[in-house]
mmCIF file of C-alpha atoms in Angstrom:
data_model
loop_
_atom_site.group_PDB
_atom_site.id
_atom_site.type_symbol
_atom_site.label_atom_id
_atom_site.label_comp_id
_atom_site.label_asym_id
_atom_site.label_seq_id
_atom_site.Cartn_x
_atom_site.Cartn_y
_atom_site.Cartn_z
ATOM 1 C CA GLY A 1 -8.046 15.783 9.142
ATOM 2 C CA ALA A 2 -7.331 12.758 11.281
ATOM 3 C CA GLY A 3 -6.482 10.480 8.383
ATOM 4 C CA VAL A 4 -6.544 10.064 4.627
ATOM 5 C CA SER A 5 -10.088 10.375 3.337
ATOM 6 C CA GLN A 6 -11.300 8.900 0.059
ATOM 7 C CA SER A 7 -14.616 9.335 -1.686
ATOM 8 C CA PRO A 8 -16.790 7.769 -2.794
ATOM 9 C CA ARG A 9 -16.278 4.548 -0.841
ATOM 10 C CA TYR A 10 -18.071 2.588 -3.535
ATOM 11 C CA LYS A 11 -18.628 3.416 -7.186
ATOM 12 C CA VAL A 12 -20.557 1.414 -9.748
ATOM 13 C CA ALA A 13 -20.338 2.504 -13.357
ATOM 14 C CA LYS A 14 -21.293 1.111 -16.731
ATOM 15 C CA ARG A 15 -18.558 0.215 -19.156
ATOM 16 C CA GLY A 16 -17.579 3.275 -21.153
ATOM 17 C CA GLN A 17 -18.486 5.838 -18.500
ATOM 18 C CA ASP A 18 -15.968 8.216 -16.978
ATOM 19 C CA VAL A 19 -15.337 8.169 -13.212
ATOM 20 C CA ALA A 20 -13.528 10.469 -10.781
ATOM 21 C CA LEU A 21 -12.115 9.333 -7.445
ATOM 22 C CA ARG A 22 -11.123 11.822 -4.766
ATOM 23 C CA CYS A 23 -8.406 11.721 -2.120
ATOM 24 C CA ASP A 24 -7.977 14.118 0.811
ATOM 25 C CA PRO A 25 -4.537 13.477 2.319
ATOM 26 C CA ILE A 26 -3.533 14.186 5.895
ATOM 27 C CA SER A 27 -3.213 17.949 6.296
ATOM 28 C CA GLY A 28 0.289 19.154 5.508
ATOM 29 C CA HIS A 29 1.470 15.936 3.905
ATOM 30 C CA VAL A 30 3.742 16.631 0.974
ATOM 31 C CA SER A 31 3.707 13.274 -0.788
ATOM 32 C CA LEU A 32 0.620 11.578 -2.216
ATOM 33 C CA PHE A 33 0.411 8.165 -3.861
ATOM 34 C CA TRP A 34 -2.276 6.251 -5.751
ATOM 35 C CA TYR A 35 -2.358 2.440 -5.811
ATOM 36 C CA GLN A 36 -4.669 -0.096 -7.455
ATOM 37 C CA GLN A 37 -5.532 -3.308 -5.588
ATOM 38 C CA ALA A 38 -7.150 -6.213 -7.401
ATOM 39 C CA LEU A 39 -9.021 -8.835 -5.394
ATOM 40 C CA GLY A 40 -6.635 -11.067 -3.468
ATOM 41 C CA GLN A 41 -3.558 -9.124 -4.566
ATOM 42 C CA GLY A 42 -1.267 -6.560 -3.026
ATOM 43 C CA PRO A 43 -1.599 -2.916 -4.061
ATOM 44 C CA GLU A 44 0.191 -1.841 -7.231
ATOM 45 C CA PHE A 45 1.621 1.631 -7.702
ATOM 46 C CA LEU A 46 -0.106 3.989 -10.121
ATOM 47 C CA THR A 47 1.295 7.481 -9.625
ATOM 48 C CA TYR A 48 3.017 9.826 -7.158
ATOM 49 C CA PHE A 49 2.866 13.564 -6.376
ATOM 50 C CA GLN A 50 5.112 15.785 -4.373
ATOM 51 C CA ASN A 51 2.961 18.833 -3.647
ATOM 52 C CA GLU A 52 1.339 19.652 -6.999
ATOM 53 C CA ALA A 53 4.052 18.064 -9.133
ATOM 54 C CA GLN A 54 3.366 14.627 -10.557
ATOM 55 C CA LEU A 55 6.813 13.065 -10.342
ATOM 56 C CA ASP A 56 6.045 9.511 -11.426
ATOM 57 C CA LYS A 57 3.124 8.190 -13.441
ATOM 58 C CA SER A 58 4.808 5.042 -14.662
ATOM 59 C CA GLY A 59 2.190 2.775 -13.090
ATOM 60 C CA LEU A 60 -0.832 4.212 -14.866
ATOM 61 C CA PRO A 61 -2.053 1.297 -17.000
ATOM 62 C CA SER A 62 -3.226 3.323 -19.992
ATOM 63 C CA ASP A 63 -3.833 6.847 -21.224
ATOM 64 C CA ARG A 64 -7.409 6.485 -19.986
ATOM 65 C CA PHE A 65 -6.056 7.071 -16.472
ATOM 66 C CA PHE A 66 -5.272 10.623 -15.389
ATOM 67 C CA ALA A 67 -4.417 12.060 -11.976
ATOM 68 C CA GLU A 68 -4.046 15.609 -10.730
ATOM 69 C CA ARG A 69 -3.312 17.528 -7.546
ATOM 70 C CA PRO A 70 -3.595 21.150 -8.658
ATOM 71 C CA GLU A 71 -3.154 22.902 -5.303
ATOM 72 C CA GLY A 72 -0.914 20.365 -3.648
ATOM 73 C CA SER A 73 -3.547 18.932 -1.313
ATOM 74 C CA VAL A 74 -6.638 17.131 -2.672
ATOM 75 C CA SER A 75 -6.024 14.746 -5.553
ATOM 76 C CA THR A 76 -8.375 13.286 -8.148
ATOM 77 C CA LEU A 77 -7.869 10.098 -10.132
ATOM 78 C CA LYS A 78 -9.924 10.076 -13.304
ATOM 79 C CA ILE A 79 -10.604 7.063 -15.472
ATOM 80 C CA GLN A 80 -12.097 7.661 -18.898
ATOM 81 C CA ARG A 81 -14.082 5.155 -20.957
ATOM 82 C CA THR A 82 -13.993 2.593 -18.147
ATOM 83 C CA GLN A 83 -13.429 -1.088 -18.912
ATOM 84 C CA GLN A 84 -14.282 -4.150 -16.826
ATOM 85 C CA GLU A 85 -10.609 -4.720 -16.047
ATOM 86 C CA ASP A 86 -10.596 -1.355 -14.232
ATOM 87 C CA SER A 87 -12.682 -2.935 -11.451
ATOM 88 C CA ALA A 88 -10.519 -2.822 -8.321
ATOM 89 C CA VAL A 89 -9.994 -0.961 -5.073
ATOM 90 C CA TYR A 90 -8.162 2.325 -5.574
ATOM 91 C CA LEU A 91 -6.078 3.324 -2.557
ATOM 92 C CA CYS A 92 -4.600 6.709 -1.800
ATOM 93 C CA ALA A 93 -1.701 7.229 0.602
ATOM 94 C CA SER A 94 0.167 10.241 1.902
ATOM 95 C CA SER A 95 3.389 10.783 3.802
ATOM 96 C CA SER A 96 4.680 13.745 5.677
ATOM 97 C CA GLU A 97 8.221 14.516 4.690
ATOM 98 C CA TRP A 98 10.275 15.379 1.679
ATOM 99 C CA ASP A 99 12.441 12.450 2.789
ATOM 100 C CA TYR A 100 9.816 9.864 1.958
ATOM 101 C CA SER A 101 12.291 7.027 2.538
ATOM 102 C CA ASN A 102 12.040 7.507 6.312
ATOM 103 C CA GLN A 103 8.319 7.942 6.636
ATOM 104 C CA PRO A 104 5.524 5.367 6.517
ATOM 105 C CA GLN A 105 2.748 5.902 4.041
ATOM 106 C CA HIS A 106 -0.701 6.455 5.583
ATOM 107 C CA PHE A 107 -3.511 4.891 3.602
ATOM 108 C CA GLY A 108 -7.164 5.733 3.166
ATOM 109 C CA ASP A 109 -9.899 3.078 3.137
ATOM 110 C CA GLY A 110 -10.018 3.130 -0.650
ATOM 111 C CA THR A 111 -12.694 3.403 -3.317
ATOM 112 C CA ARG A 112 -14.114 0.104 -4.537
ATOM 113 C CA LEU A 113 -14.840 0.548 -8.244
ATOM 114 C CA SER A 114 -17.087 -1.922 -10.057
ATOM 115 C CA ILE A 115 -17.546 -1.690 -13.811
ATOM 116 C CA LEU A 116 -20.619 -3.448 -15.177
ATOM 117 C CA LYS B 1 12.348 -5.189 -11.445
ATOM 118 C CA GLN B 2 11.679 -5.614 -7.726
ATOM 119 C CA GLU B 3 9.530 -8.596 -6.804
ATOM 120 C CA VAL B 4 8.157 -9.302 -3.330
ATOM 121 C CA THR B 5 6.936 -12.718 -2.205
ATOM 122 C CA GLN B 6 5.077 -13.641 0.968
ATOM 123 C CA ILE B 7 4.769 -17.150 2.300
ATOM 124 C CA PRO B 8 2.452 -18.637 3.406
ATOM 125 C CA ALA B 9 -0.565 -17.155 1.636
ATOM 126 C CA ALA B 10 -2.769 -18.109 4.576
ATOM 127 C CA LEU B 11 -2.131 -19.194 8.147
ATOM 128 C CA SER B 12 -4.393 -20.312 11.000
ATOM 129 C CA VAL B 13 -3.086 -20.645 14.539
ATOM 130 C CA PRO B 14 -4.689 -21.061 17.987
ATOM 131 C CA GLU B 15 -4.901 -18.025 20.213
ATOM 132 C CA GLY B 16 -1.856 -17.460 22.392
ATOM 133 C CA GLU B 17 0.705 -18.951 20.028
ATOM 134 C CA ASN B 18 3.676 -17.064 18.677
ATOM 135 C CA LEU B 19 3.981 -16.915 14.897
ATOM 136 C CA VAL B 20 6.242 -15.756 12.095
ATOM 137 C CA LEU B 21 5.308 -14.334 8.719
ATOM 138 C CA ASN B 22 7.860 -14.314 5.922
ATOM 139 C CA CYS B 23 8.670 -11.854 3.172
ATOM 140 C CA SER B 24 11.362 -12.038 0.498
ATOM 141 C CA PHE B 25 12.442 -9.534 -2.146
ATOM 142 C CA THR B 26 14.681 -9.823 -5.176
ATOM 143 C CA ASP B 27 16.608 -6.525 -5.229
ATOM 144 C CA SER B 28 18.517 -5.587 -2.073
ATOM 145 C CA ALA B 29 18.974 -1.938 -3.122
ATOM 146 C CA ILE B 30 16.198 -0.623 -0.903
ATOM 147 C CA TYR B 31 15.505 2.436 1.243
ATOM 148 C CA ASN B 32 13.199 0.590 3.603
ATOM 149 C CA LEU B 33 10.826 -2.297 4.156
ATOM 150 C CA GLN B 34 7.389 -1.793 5.650
ATOM 151 C CA TRP B 35 4.839 -4.153 7.178
ATOM 152 C CA PHE B 36 1.150 -3.299 6.938
ATOM 153 C CA ARG B 37 -2.073 -4.788 8.219
ATOM 154 C CA GLN B 38 -5.263 -4.786 6.145
ATOM 155 C CA ASP B 39 -8.689 -5.596 7.577
ATOM 156 C CA PRO B 40 -11.506 -6.623 5.191
ATOM 157 C CA GLY B 41 -12.882 -3.644 3.278
ATOM 158 C CA LYS B 42 -10.337 -1.298 4.796
ATOM 159 C CA GLY B 43 -7.135 0.421 3.812
ATOM 160 C CA LEU B 44 -3.680 -0.431 5.059
ATOM 161 C CA THR B 45 -2.416 0.334 8.538
ATOM 162 C CA SER B 46 1.331 0.799 8.903
ATOM 163 C CA LEU B 47 2.781 -1.521 11.554
ATOM 164 C CA LEU B 48 6.557 -1.209 11.293
ATOM 165 C CA LEU B 49 9.080 0.483 9.008
ATOM 166 C CA ILE B 50 12.670 -0.795 8.916
ATOM 167 C CA GLN B 51 15.228 1.414 7.229
ATOM 168 C CA SER B 52 17.876 -0.309 5.116
ATOM 169 C CA SER B 53 20.553 0.376 7.735
ATOM 170 C CA GLN B 54 18.521 -1.267 10.507
ATOM 171 C CA ARG B 55 18.205 -4.935 11.452
ATOM 172 C CA GLU B 56 14.926 -4.894 13.334
ATOM 173 C CA GLN B 57 12.083 -2.830 14.731
ATOM 174 C CA THR B 58 9.723 -3.586 17.595
ATOM 175 C CA SER B 59 6.279 -2.316 18.513
ATOM 176 C CA GLY B 60 4.448 -4.000 21.362
ATOM 177 C CA ARG B 61 3.962 -7.681 20.500
ATOM 178 C CA LEU B 62 5.341 -7.181 16.998
ATOM 179 C CA ASN B 63 8.952 -7.548 15.947
ATOM 180 C CA ALA B 64 10.164 -7.196 12.369
ATOM 181 C CA SER B 65 13.632 -8.152 11.194
ATOM 182 C CA LEU B 66 15.465 -7.320 7.982
ATOM 183 C CA ASP B 67 18.324 -9.195 6.315
ATOM 184 C CA LYS B 68 18.957 -7.017 3.308
ATOM 185 C CA SER B 69 21.784 -9.093 1.869
ATOM 186 C CA SER B 70 19.622 -12.204 1.651
ATOM 187 C CA GLY B 71 16.497 -10.283 0.658
ATOM 188 C CA ARG B 72 14.398 -11.450 3.596
ATOM 189 C CA SER B 73 12.238 -10.037 6.356
ATOM 190 C CA THR B 74 10.162 -11.667 9.049
ATOM 191 C CA LEU B 75 7.299 -10.351 11.154
ATOM 192 C CA TYR B 76 7.083 -12.040 14.549
ATOM 193 C CA ILE B 77 3.812 -11.792 16.482
ATOM 194 C CA ALA B 78 3.953 -12.840 20.113
ATOM 195 C CA ALA B 79 1.022 -14.216 22.117
ATOM 196 C CA SER B 80 -1.440 -13.971 19.243
ATOM 197 C CA GLN B 81 -4.986 -12.704 19.843
ATOM 198 C CA PRO B 82 -8.197 -13.010 17.789
ATOM 199 C CA GLY B 83 -7.919 -9.282 17.044
ATOM 200 C CA ASP B 84 -4.707 -9.992 15.154
ATOM 201 C CA SER B 85 -6.724 -11.716 12.436
ATOM 202 C CA ALA B 86 -6.152 -9.747 9.214
ATOM 203 C CA THR B 87 -4.083 -9.773 6.039
ATOM 204 C CA TYR B 88 -0.465 -8.771 6.555
ATOM 205 C CA LEU B 89 1.378 -7.137 3.678
ATOM 206 C CA CYS B 90 5.047 -6.454 3.277
ATOM 207 C CA ALA B 91 6.329 -3.754 0.935
ATOM 208 C CA VAL B 92 9.729 -2.425 -0.099
ATOM 209 C CA MET B 93 10.812 0.992 -1.311
ATOM 210 C CA SER B 94 13.670 0.604 -3.782
ATOM 211 C CA PHE B 95 16.508 3.038 -4.502
ATOM 212 C CA GLY B 96 15.642 5.678 -7.050
ATOM 213 C CA ASN B 97 11.993 4.802 -6.848
ATOM 214 C CA GLU B 98 9.618 6.280 -4.308
ATOM 215 C CA LYS B 99 6.841 3.787 -4.873
ATOM 216 C CA LEU B 100 6.189 0.770 -2.660
ATOM 217 C CA THR B 101 6.294 -2.714 -4.189
ATOM 218 C CA PHE B 102 3.966 -5.039 -2.301
ATOM 219 C CA GLY B 103 3.741 -8.758 -1.770
ATOM 220 C CA THR B 104 0.391 -10.498 -2.125
ATOM 221 C CA GLY B 105 -0.021 -10.803 1.628
ATOM 222 C CA THR B 106 -0.545 -13.479 4.265
ATOM 223 C CA ARG B 107 -4.109 -13.922 5.507
ATOM 224 C CA LEU B 108 -3.852 -14.667 9.221
ATOM 225 C CA THR B 109 -6.640 -16.224 11.281
ATOM 226 C CA ILE B 110 -6.297 -16.563 15.044
ATOM 227 C CA ILE B 111 -8.593 -19.276 16.392
ATOM 228 C CA PRO B 112 -10.114 -18.461 19.823
#
């Protein structure tokens, strides 16, 4: 595709429900990142994949958060038993090369999650 | 732990003026520093990436500099236009860590 695509764009859920957020990276991109952005703040790292391997999940705030990328392309971020503090914009980014240090990350428009 | 600070938090300037946005970071062991633009309700658009061995990068009216030893970067915007209004974010990628650490951004408003 032309860019990173995220769906849904907006998600409203009741506290305690499970949600799943989808990311379609740019075709052929090896690296995929998830970030969480609270209102008025910069994005904060959640987790990182290289192809299907999840190499870093140190930013996931609790064991209620789970991410996967089973075939090395599309990724899903799942949040179980949602809490109000999970309300944020969830951004996905991808980059093209194994040498991620030389390549910019390309971001999607994000999913705005609101927990009632 | 890497920390990134951006000053000022907000800036308003008349159209046509040149301006500078500032970014500072605490750990100089970095692969690169990146500047992004974020429009309301949108994701981030990459503007410039400066590798740790570089001093500056230019793209059109934008020029970004990097002084790794002092932990500082600046984004210079020449001849500002109303379309430049957005939030500008700086982020660093530290050694041994592929994630980006972001500042909180500078919200820029260009007054026509």
